[in-house]
Structure formats: structure tokens, C-alpha cells
Amino acid sequence: MTVTAAAGADSRTGTRPVIEVRSLRKTYGLEDTTVHALDGVDLVVERGDYVAIMGASGSGKSTLMNIIGCLDVPSAGQYLLDGVDTRRLDERRQALVRNRKIGFIFQSFNLIARTTAQANVELPMAYSGVKAAERRERAQAALERVGLGERRGHIPSQLSGGQQQRVAVARAIVTNPVLLLADEPTGALDSRSTADILDLFDELSLAGRTLCVITHEDEVAARAKRVIRLRDGRVVMDERVTAIDGPPPGVSR
Ligand code: ADP
Ligand code: MG
């Protein structure tokens, strides 16, 4: 029997795309009130890429993010996340795939109040059956990775916005997901904290992580390796700035 190289490579060395979206459509409303939030989007994101998704308000960014994040399903078209056809999943399995494969970073941090940074970062591992001692260690390592090792006992209200977002990044990377998905991650931050988060994204990208960042800000998009622009639910620009295996713009190896 001949085993094709492609089949082996797919599962082990991870050469399949992280995101594979074909003819994606999302419509809201019925008949004469129909809104085509996504109107035939094709998008392939390979492992190690750092993609910024831009577009004016109403262009379909959140709709696309929700589908990529397995928080919503398309009206038509196909979406494979790390090779998994998301159409075939029921809600429970969709939640599982989401937890296992994606690390989310939101504009408003979405940390649990009155709960330490450490416990916030441990949370996603609680659902995936990681033992308590390992949860503690991995959360600690993730917090050190984002420069907050010393503050792991602090609760969100004792941290600045930038620090809270770094906790959220630690929470996103602690499960070692194939995709980091960020929705306006610097939208609530001052310029100093924005710079910190963008430096952190550069480091994660250099370390081989796959990032997909939705943003309004040119400053944020300028750090990505590829910029995609949406208008009226369609991709109107898709520009590669840096090779997938190269450092993000402005970062020397
Ligand atoms: P963006 O995030 O780029 O601002 P959205 O994805 O939120 O854009 O919205 C794209 C289009 O879909 C807009 O015209 C918006 O009004 C519409 N839309 C989004 N969500 C809904 C919804 N739940 N019901 C009806 N229309 C919606
Ligand atoms: Mg939006």
C-alpha cells in the first residue's frame, strides 16, 4: 500500500491551512429586508501567517470573525478550521473545537472580575481536562511569557488596561491553539499599551503562531504580514507585506 506524502504531512507536520473559507455567505433578514453581511468570501490562511482584516464599519468584519471563531455559522459556503469541516459539527462539538483550536482576544479583554490573573488564564484548561498542577504551571508560564509573572495574584481591577489585555493574551495562548483570533485588540488601549500588545503579537508571530487580527487602525495593520480589506461583505484587497515565514514588518530576527 502506498501512503501519500500529503496525507502524512497533513496530520503531523501541520501543512494544511489554518483557515480555509470558500464562497462564504451570511445573510440576515428575509426577502426584501435581506442584508448580505458576507457576499462570497474566499480566504485561505496558512500556518504562521499574521493577517490583519480591515474595513469600514458594516463591511462584515464581525460577521467573518464570528464564523471563523465558530461562534456563528454561515448561510452558505464552506469553512475548514485546521482541516475540520465546521458545518458537520453540532453545537457541543463546535464549542469543543473552538476551545481547542482558537485563542480569542477581545477589545474589552473579557476577563472574569474579582478573579486573579492566574485563575483567568487557567480557565480555558479547566474545560479540556488538564490536571490542576499542570494548569497552574502552564498559566504561570503564559503569564511570564506576557511579562506579568509577578502580577499573577492581581485581579483585573488592580491592573491597567494594557496589563489586562496581556492577561487575555496569556489566556489565549495557554491552550496552544492553532489560531489566535483578535477583534480590535487595541481598541480600548492608550498608545503605550497598544505598542506593548503589538510588540507581543510580533513575538508570537516570530515564534510561529498564526494570528488573525481585526482592526480599524492602520498602525495595527502595519505590523501584520498580510492585509485584507472587506467592503460590503467582499474581499476587495488582499496584500502580502512579508513572507509567511519572515518576521513581521519592522522586526529583525
Ligand atoms: P463590521 O463588523 O465590519 O462593522 P458587521 O459584520 O457587524 O460589520 O455587519 C455587516 C452587515 O451586516 C451590516 O450591514 C450589519 O448591519 C449587518 N448585520 C450584522 N449583524 C446583524 C444581525 N444580527 N442582524 C441583521 N443585520 C446584521
Ligand atoms: Mg464589528
mmCIF file of C-alpha atoms and ligand atoms in Angstrom:
data_model
loop_
_atom_site.group_PDB
_atom_site.id
_atom_site.type_symbol
_atom_site.label_atom_id
_atom_site.label_comp_id
_atom_site.label_asym_id
_atom_site.label_seq_id
_atom_site.Cartn_x
_atom_site.Cartn_y
_atom_site.Cartn_z
ATOM 1 C CA MET A 1 0.000 0.000 0.000
ATOM 2 C CA THR A 2 1.235 3.458 -0.815
ATOM 3 C CA VAL A 3 0.685 6.176 1.726
ATOM 4 C CA THR A 4 0.802 9.548 0.061
ATOM 5 C CA ALA A 5 3.206 12.070 1.485
ATOM 6 C CA ALA A 6 0.457 14.669 1.539
ATOM 7 C CA ALA A 7 -1.777 12.632 3.824
ATOM 8 C CA GLY A 8 1.045 12.123 6.342
ATOM 9 C CA ALA A 9 2.146 15.725 6.194
ATOM 10 C CA ASP A 10 -1.399 16.894 6.765
ATOM 11 C CA SER A 11 -1.821 15.451 10.203
ATOM 12 C CA ARG A 12 1.723 15.568 11.562
ATOM 13 C CA THR A 13 3.696 18.475 10.243
ATOM 14 C CA GLY A 14 0.660 20.689 10.021
ATOM 15 C CA THR A 15 0.988 21.903 6.450
ATOM 16 C CA ARG A 16 -2.749 22.225 5.931
ATOM 17 C CA PRO A 17 -4.146 25.760 6.144
ATOM 18 C CA VAL A 18 -5.398 27.002 9.489
ATOM 19 C CA ILE A 19 -8.333 28.775 7.823
ATOM 20 C CA GLU A 20 -9.915 27.685 4.552
ATOM 21 C CA VAL A 21 -13.015 29.629 3.622
ATOM 22 C CA ARG A 22 -14.814 29.077 0.283
ATOM 23 C CA SER A 23 -17.684 31.115 -1.169
ATOM 24 C CA LEU A 24 -18.792 32.122 2.291
ATOM 25 C CA ARG A 25 -22.128 33.910 2.585
ATOM 26 C CA LYS A 26 -24.047 35.225 5.514
ATOM 27 C CA THR A 27 -27.416 36.860 5.103
ATOM 28 C CA TYR A 28 -29.594 38.406 7.746
ATOM 29 C CA GLY A 29 -33.316 39.067 7.495
ATOM 30 C CA LEU A 30 -35.839 37.819 4.972
ATOM 31 C CA GLU A 31 -36.779 38.694 1.389
ATOM 32 C CA ASP A 32 -36.874 42.470 0.830
ATOM 33 C CA THR A 33 -35.026 43.187 4.086
ATOM 34 C CA THR A 34 -32.117 40.822 3.341
ATOM 35 C CA VAL A 35 -28.661 42.066 4.279
ATOM 36 C CA HIS A 36 -25.712 40.287 2.670
ATOM 37 C CA ALA A 37 -23.233 40.668 5.518
ATOM 38 C CA LEU A 38 -20.823 38.325 3.700
ATOM 39 C CA ASP A 39 -21.274 38.062 -0.038
ATOM 40 C CA GLY A 40 -18.925 35.323 -1.283
ATOM 41 C CA VAL A 41 -15.706 35.437 0.721
ATOM 42 C CA ASP A 42 -12.740 33.187 -0.171
ATOM 43 C CA LEU A 43 -9.876 33.178 2.266
ATOM 44 C CA VAL A 44 -7.003 30.810 2.977
ATOM 45 C CA VAL A 45 -4.701 31.487 5.909
ATOM 46 C CA GLU A 46 -1.627 29.296 6.198
ATOM 47 C CA ARG A 47 0.119 28.355 9.420
ATOM 48 C CA GLY A 48 2.469 31.061 10.659
ATOM 49 C CA ASP A 49 0.737 33.911 8.860
ATOM 50 C CA TYR A 50 -0.157 37.181 10.577
ATOM 51 C CA VAL A 51 -3.231 38.653 8.931
ATOM 52 C CA ALA A 52 -4.963 41.957 9.568
ATOM 53 C CA ILE A 53 -8.602 42.209 8.484
ATOM 54 C CA MET A 54 -9.703 45.781 7.861
ATOM 55 C CA GLY A 55 -12.784 47.516 6.558
ATOM 56 C CA ALA A 56 -15.247 50.270 7.372
ATOM 57 C CA SER A 57 -17.990 49.788 9.909
ATOM 58 C CA GLY A 58 -20.653 47.485 8.440
ATOM 59 C CA SER A 59 -18.270 45.838 5.949
ATOM 60 C CA GLY A 60 -18.687 42.399 7.532
ATOM 61 C CA LYS A 61 -15.633 42.101 9.815
ATOM 62 C CA SER A 62 -17.507 40.935 12.923
ATOM 63 C CA THR A 63 -19.633 38.552 10.897
ATOM 64 C CA LEU A 64 -16.492 36.998 9.421
ATOM 65 C CA MET A 65 -14.790 36.885 12.800
ATOM 66 C CA ASN A 66 -17.797 35.139 14.364
ATOM 67 C CA ILE A 67 -17.794 32.476 11.675
ATOM 68 C CA ILE A 68 -14.007 31.987 11.764
ATOM 69 C CA GLY A 69 -14.280 31.788 15.554
ATOM 70 C CA CYS A 70 -17.020 29.124 15.352
ATOM 71 C CA LEU A 71 -19.357 31.454 17.210
ATOM 72 C CA ASP A 72 -21.758 31.562 14.260
ATOM 73 C CA VAL A 73 -22.471 29.504 11.153
ATOM 74 C CA PRO A 74 -22.559 30.723 7.542
ATOM 75 C CA SER A 75 -25.715 30.778 5.396
ATOM 76 C CA ALA A 76 -23.749 29.136 2.588
ATOM 77 C CA GLY A 77 -20.227 28.161 1.688
ATOM 78 C CA GLN A 78 -17.544 26.165 3.402
ATOM 79 C CA TYR A 79 -15.259 26.756 6.349
ATOM 80 C CA LEU A 80 -12.496 24.369 7.337
ATOM 81 C CA LEU A 81 -10.706 25.209 10.574
ATOM 82 C CA ASP A 82 -7.386 23.357 10.723
ATOM 83 C CA GLY A 83 -8.892 20.821 8.331
ATOM 84 C CA VAL A 84 -12.108 20.351 10.318
ATOM 85 C CA ASP A 85 -15.291 20.998 8.330
ATOM 86 C CA THR A 86 -17.237 23.176 10.748
ATOM 87 C CA ARG A 87 -20.576 22.543 9.022
ATOM 88 C CA ARG A 88 -20.647 18.996 10.318
ATOM 89 C CA LEU A 89 -20.376 19.957 13.970
ATOM 90 C CA ASP A 90 -23.254 20.147 16.395
ATOM 91 C CA GLU A 91 -23.166 22.921 18.992
ATOM 92 C CA ARG A 92 -21.355 20.880 21.624
ATOM 93 C CA ARG A 93 -18.592 19.799 19.239
ATOM 94 C CA GLN A 94 -18.371 23.311 17.850
ATOM 95 C CA ALA A 95 -17.661 24.561 21.381
ATOM 96 C CA LEU A 96 -15.024 21.871 21.801
ATOM 97 C CA VAL A 97 -13.271 22.737 18.534
ATOM 98 C CA ARG A 98 -13.431 26.423 19.456
ATOM 99 C CA ASN A 99 -11.854 25.788 22.848
ATOM 100 C CA ARG A 100 -9.173 23.504 21.477
ATOM 101 C CA LYS A 101 -8.159 25.351 18.334
ATOM 102 C CA ILE A 102 -8.730 29.065 18.901
ATOM 103 C CA GLY A 103 -7.418 31.612 21.364
ATOM 104 C CA PHE A 104 -9.660 34.698 21.466
ATOM 105 C CA ILE A 105 -8.587 38.234 22.277
ATOM 106 C CA PHE A 106 -11.366 40.833 22.516
ATOM 107 C CA GLN A 107 -11.417 44.614 22.585
ATOM 108 C CA SER A 108 -12.869 44.610 26.101
ATOM 109 C CA PHE A 109 -10.483 41.893 27.452
ATOM 110 C CA ASN A 110 -13.409 39.764 28.732
ATOM 111 C CA LEU A 111 -11.617 38.765 31.920
ATOM 112 C CA ILE A 112 -13.602 37.476 34.865
ATOM 113 C CA ALA A 113 -13.837 40.178 37.526
ATOM 114 C CA ARG A 114 -12.708 39.569 41.123
ATOM 115 C CA THR A 115 -10.696 36.603 39.864
ATOM 116 C CA THR A 116 -6.897 36.562 39.772
ATOM 117 C CA ALA A 117 -4.901 36.762 36.558
ATOM 118 C CA GLN A 118 -3.687 33.241 37.314
ATOM 119 C CA ALA A 119 -7.241 31.855 37.621
ATOM 120 C CA ASN A 120 -8.356 33.712 34.474
ATOM 121 C CA VAL A 121 -5.550 32.116 32.485
ATOM 122 C CA GLU A 122 -6.205 28.665 33.966
ATOM 123 C CA LEU A 123 -9.861 28.749 32.967
ATOM 124 C CA PRO A 124 -9.685 27.520 29.340
ATOM 125 C CA MET A 125 -7.694 24.492 30.509
ATOM 126 C CA ALA A 126 -10.373 23.551 33.043
ATOM 127 C CA TYR A 127 -12.665 22.582 30.157
ATOM 128 C CA SER A 128 -10.072 20.433 28.451
ATOM 129 C CA GLY A 129 -9.291 18.171 31.382
ATOM 130 C CA VAL A 130 -5.797 19.411 32.245
ATOM 131 C CA LYS A 131 -4.842 18.454 35.830
ATOM 132 C CA ALA A 132 -4.689 21.203 38.459
ATOM 133 C CA ALA A 133 -0.910 21.163 38.947
ATOM 134 C CA GLU A 134 -0.261 21.369 35.203
ATOM 135 C CA ARG A 135 -2.877 24.109 34.834
ATOM 136 C CA ARG A 136 -1.067 26.133 37.460
ATOM 137 C CA GLU A 137 2.324 25.679 35.826
ATOM 138 C CA ARG A 138 1.156 26.417 32.301
ATOM 139 C CA ALA A 139 -0.793 29.512 33.371
ATOM 140 C CA GLN A 140 2.245 30.761 35.235
ATOM 141 C CA ALA A 141 4.465 30.207 32.188
ATOM 142 C CA ALA A 142 1.950 32.011 29.937
ATOM 143 C CA LEU A 143 1.805 34.972 32.322
ATOM 144 C CA GLU A 144 5.595 35.115 32.388
ATOM 145 C CA ARG A 145 5.547 34.996 28.576
ATOM 146 C CA VAL A 146 3.495 38.207 28.517
ATOM 147 C CA GLY A 147 5.624 39.850 31.214
ATOM 148 C CA LEU A 148 3.132 39.517 34.072
ATOM 149 C CA GLY A 149 4.634 36.705 36.132
ATOM 150 C CA GLU A 150 4.853 38.979 39.158
ATOM 151 C CA ARG A 151 1.210 40.014 38.966
ATOM 152 C CA ARG A 152 -0.489 36.678 38.713
ATOM 153 C CA GLY A 153 -2.270 37.214 42.038
ATOM 154 C CA HIS A 154 -3.778 40.529 40.922
ATOM 155 C CA ILE A 155 -7.433 40.804 39.932
ATOM 156 C CA PRO A 156 -8.440 42.720 36.766
ATOM 157 C CA SER A 157 -9.393 45.935 38.636
ATOM 158 C CA GLN A 158 -5.844 46.067 40.045
ATOM 159 C CA LEU A 159 -4.347 46.003 36.556
ATOM 160 C CA SER A 160 -4.120 48.664 33.834
ATOM 161 C CA GLY A 161 -5.951 48.167 30.534
ATOM 162 C CA GLY A 162 -2.737 47.124 28.833
ATOM 163 C CA GLN A 163 -1.948 44.640 31.573
ATOM 164 C CA GLN A 164 -5.475 43.218 31.421
ATOM 165 C CA GLN A 165 -5.093 42.702 27.691
ATOM 166 C CA ARG A 166 -1.789 40.936 28.300
ATOM 167 C CA VAL A 167 -3.589 38.588 30.714
ATOM 168 C CA ALA A 168 -6.107 37.976 27.921
ATOM 169 C CA VAL A 169 -3.234 37.163 25.534
ATOM 170 C CA ALA A 170 -1.824 34.728 28.124
ATOM 171 C CA ARG A 171 -5.268 33.124 28.383
ATOM 172 C CA ALA A 172 -5.411 32.883 24.570
ATOM 173 C CA ILE A 173 -2.021 31.165 24.182
ATOM 174 C CA VAL A 174 -2.133 28.844 27.205
ATOM 175 C CA THR A 175 -4.043 26.100 25.357
ATOM 176 C CA ASN A 176 -1.536 26.252 22.497
ATOM 177 C CA PRO A 177 -4.242 26.896 19.867
ATOM 178 C CA VAL A 178 -3.627 26.775 16.096
ATOM 179 C CA LEU A 179 -5.140 30.245 15.717
ATOM 180 C CA LEU A 180 -5.062 33.480 17.700
ATOM 181 C CA LEU A 181 -8.138 35.484 16.754
ATOM 182 C CA ALA A 182 -8.288 39.085 17.934
ATOM 183 C CA ASP A 183 -11.169 41.539 17.470
ATOM 184 C CA GLU A 184 -9.990 45.146 17.794
ATOM 185 C CA PRO A 185 -7.440 44.098 20.455
ATOM 186 C CA THR A 186 -6.061 47.612 20.883
ATOM 187 C CA GLY A 187 -9.376 49.432 20.515
ATOM 188 C CA ALA A 188 -9.598 50.207 24.233
ATOM 189 C CA LEU A 189 -5.908 50.891 24.857
ATOM 190 C CA ASP A 190 -3.762 54.027 25.041
ATOM 191 C CA SER A 191 -0.812 54.327 22.665
ATOM 192 C CA ARG A 192 1.739 52.976 25.142
ATOM 193 C CA SER A 193 -0.282 49.819 25.859
ATOM 194 C CA THR A 194 -1.076 49.467 22.159
ATOM 195 C CA ALA A 195 2.664 49.388 21.475
ATOM 196 C CA ASP A 196 3.136 46.698 24.160
ATOM 197 C CA ILE A 197 0.419 44.482 22.686
ATOM 198 C CA LEU A 198 1.744 44.927 19.144
ATOM 199 C CA ASP A 199 5.264 44.002 20.320
ATOM 200 C CA LEU A 200 3.790 40.923 21.965
ATOM 201 C CA PHE A 201 1.987 39.973 18.733
ATOM 202 C CA ASP A 202 5.288 40.357 16.848
ATOM 203 C CA GLU A 203 6.962 37.995 19.307
ATOM 204 C CA LEU A 204 4.166 35.445 18.997
ATOM 205 C CA SER A 205 4.335 35.698 15.225
ATOM 206 C CA LEU A 206 8.109 35.219 15.275
ATOM 207 C CA ALA A 207 7.575 32.147 17.438
ATOM 208 C CA GLY A 208 5.446 30.698 14.624
ATOM 209 C CA ARG A 209 1.946 31.440 15.881
ATOM 210 C CA THR A 210 -0.862 32.126 13.407
ATOM 211 C CA LEU A 211 -2.592 35.446 14.073
ATOM 212 C CA CYS A 212 -5.741 36.939 12.616
ATOM 213 C CA VAL A 213 -6.423 40.457 13.866
ATOM 214 C CA ILE A 214 -9.489 42.524 13.068
ATOM 215 C CA THR A 215 -8.737 46.214 13.291
ATOM 216 C CA HIS A 216 -9.679 49.720 12.246
ATOM 217 C CA GLU A 217 -6.217 51.059 12.933
ATOM 218 C CA ASP A 218 -3.552 51.434 10.244
ATOM 219 C CA GLU A 219 -0.926 51.293 12.974
ATOM 220 C CA VAL A 220 -2.040 47.777 13.885
ATOM 221 C CA ALA A 221 -2.389 46.565 10.289
ATOM 222 C CA ALA A 222 1.111 47.882 9.516
ATOM 223 C CA ARG A 223 2.556 45.187 11.787
ATOM 224 C CA ALA A 224 0.857 42.269 10.013
ATOM 225 C CA LYS A 225 2.400 40.187 7.224
ATOM 226 C CA ARG A 226 -0.760 40.393 5.142
ATOM 227 C CA VAL A 227 -3.594 42.896 4.991
ATOM 228 C CA ILE A 228 -7.118 42.028 3.859
ATOM 229 C CA ARG A 229 -9.756 44.645 3.297
ATOM 230 C CA LEU A 230 -13.503 43.983 3.281
ATOM 231 C CA ARG A 231 -16.155 46.135 1.664
ATOM 232 C CA ASP A 232 -19.864 45.271 1.579
ATOM 233 C CA GLY A 233 -19.143 41.691 2.582
ATOM 234 C CA ARG A 234 -16.471 41.063 -0.034
ATOM 235 C CA VAL A 235 -12.694 40.930 -0.032
ATOM 236 C CA VAL A 236 -11.625 43.947 -2.092
ATOM 237 C CA MET A 237 -7.927 43.865 -1.222
ATOM 238 C CA ASP A 238 -5.560 41.088 -0.141
ATOM 239 C CA GLU A 239 -1.974 42.248 0.070
ATOM 240 C CA ARG A 240 1.024 40.310 1.280
ATOM 241 C CA VAL A 241 3.579 42.525 3.019
ATOM 242 C CA THR A 242 6.007 39.903 4.333
ATOM 243 C CA ALA A 243 6.591 36.220 3.575
ATOM 244 C CA ILE A 244 4.719 33.879 5.937
ATOM 245 C CA ASP A 245 7.961 32.566 7.433
ATOM 246 C CA GLY A 246 9.534 36.007 7.673
ATOM 247 C CA PRO A 247 9.452 38.321 10.677
ATOM 248 C CA PRO A 248 6.611 40.863 10.818
ATOM 249 C CA PRO A 249 7.484 44.216 9.175
ATOM 250 C CA GLY A 250 9.995 46.192 11.184
ATOM 251 C CA VAL A 251 11.136 43.254 13.298
ATOM 252 C CA SER A 252 14.631 41.950 12.678
ATOM 253 C CA ARG A 253 15.431 38.364 13.539
HETATM 254 P P1 ADP B 1 -18.456 45.297 10.851
HETATM 255 O O1 ADP B 1 -18.022 44.414 11.977
HETATM 256 O O2 ADP B 1 -17.449 45.387 9.753
HETATM 257 O O3 ADP B 1 -18.865 46.650 11.333
HETATM 258 P P2 ADP B 1 -20.751 43.541 10.695
HETATM 259 O O4 ADP B 1 -20.230 42.178 10.370
HETATM 260 O O5 ADP B 1 -21.085 43.801 12.118
HETATM 261 O O6 ADP B 1 -19.735 44.635 10.157
HETATM 262 O O7 ADP B 1 -22.055 43.813 9.822
HETATM 263 C C1 ADP B 1 -22.112 43.613 8.430
HETATM 264 C C2 ADP B 1 -23.542 43.932 7.934
HETATM 265 O O8 ADP B 1 -24.457 43.002 8.467
HETATM 266 C C3 ADP B 1 -24.033 45.303 8.379
HETATM 267 O O9 ADP B 1 -24.830 45.836 7.348
HETATM 268 C C4 ADP B 1 -24.870 44.983 9.592
HETATM 269 O O10 ADP B 1 -25.869 45.957 9.775
HETATM 270 C C5 ADP B 1 -25.445 43.644 9.250
HETATM 271 N N1 ADP B 1 -25.694 42.809 10.438
HETATM 272 C C6 ADP B 1 -24.767 42.354 11.303
HETATM 273 N N2 ADP B 1 -25.317 41.587 12.257
HETATM 274 C C7 ADP B 1 -26.648 41.571 12.001
HETATM 275 C C8 ADP B 1 -27.778 40.939 12.618
HETATM 276 N N3 ADP B 1 -27.649 40.166 13.706
HETATM 277 N N4 ADP B 1 -28.998 41.135 12.057
HETATM 278 C C9 ADP B 1 -29.136 41.906 10.954
HETATM 279 N N5 ADP B 1 -28.117 42.507 10.311
HETATM 280 C C10 ADP B 1 -26.891 42.353 10.824
HETATM 281 MG MG MG B 2 -17.757 44.899 14.014
#
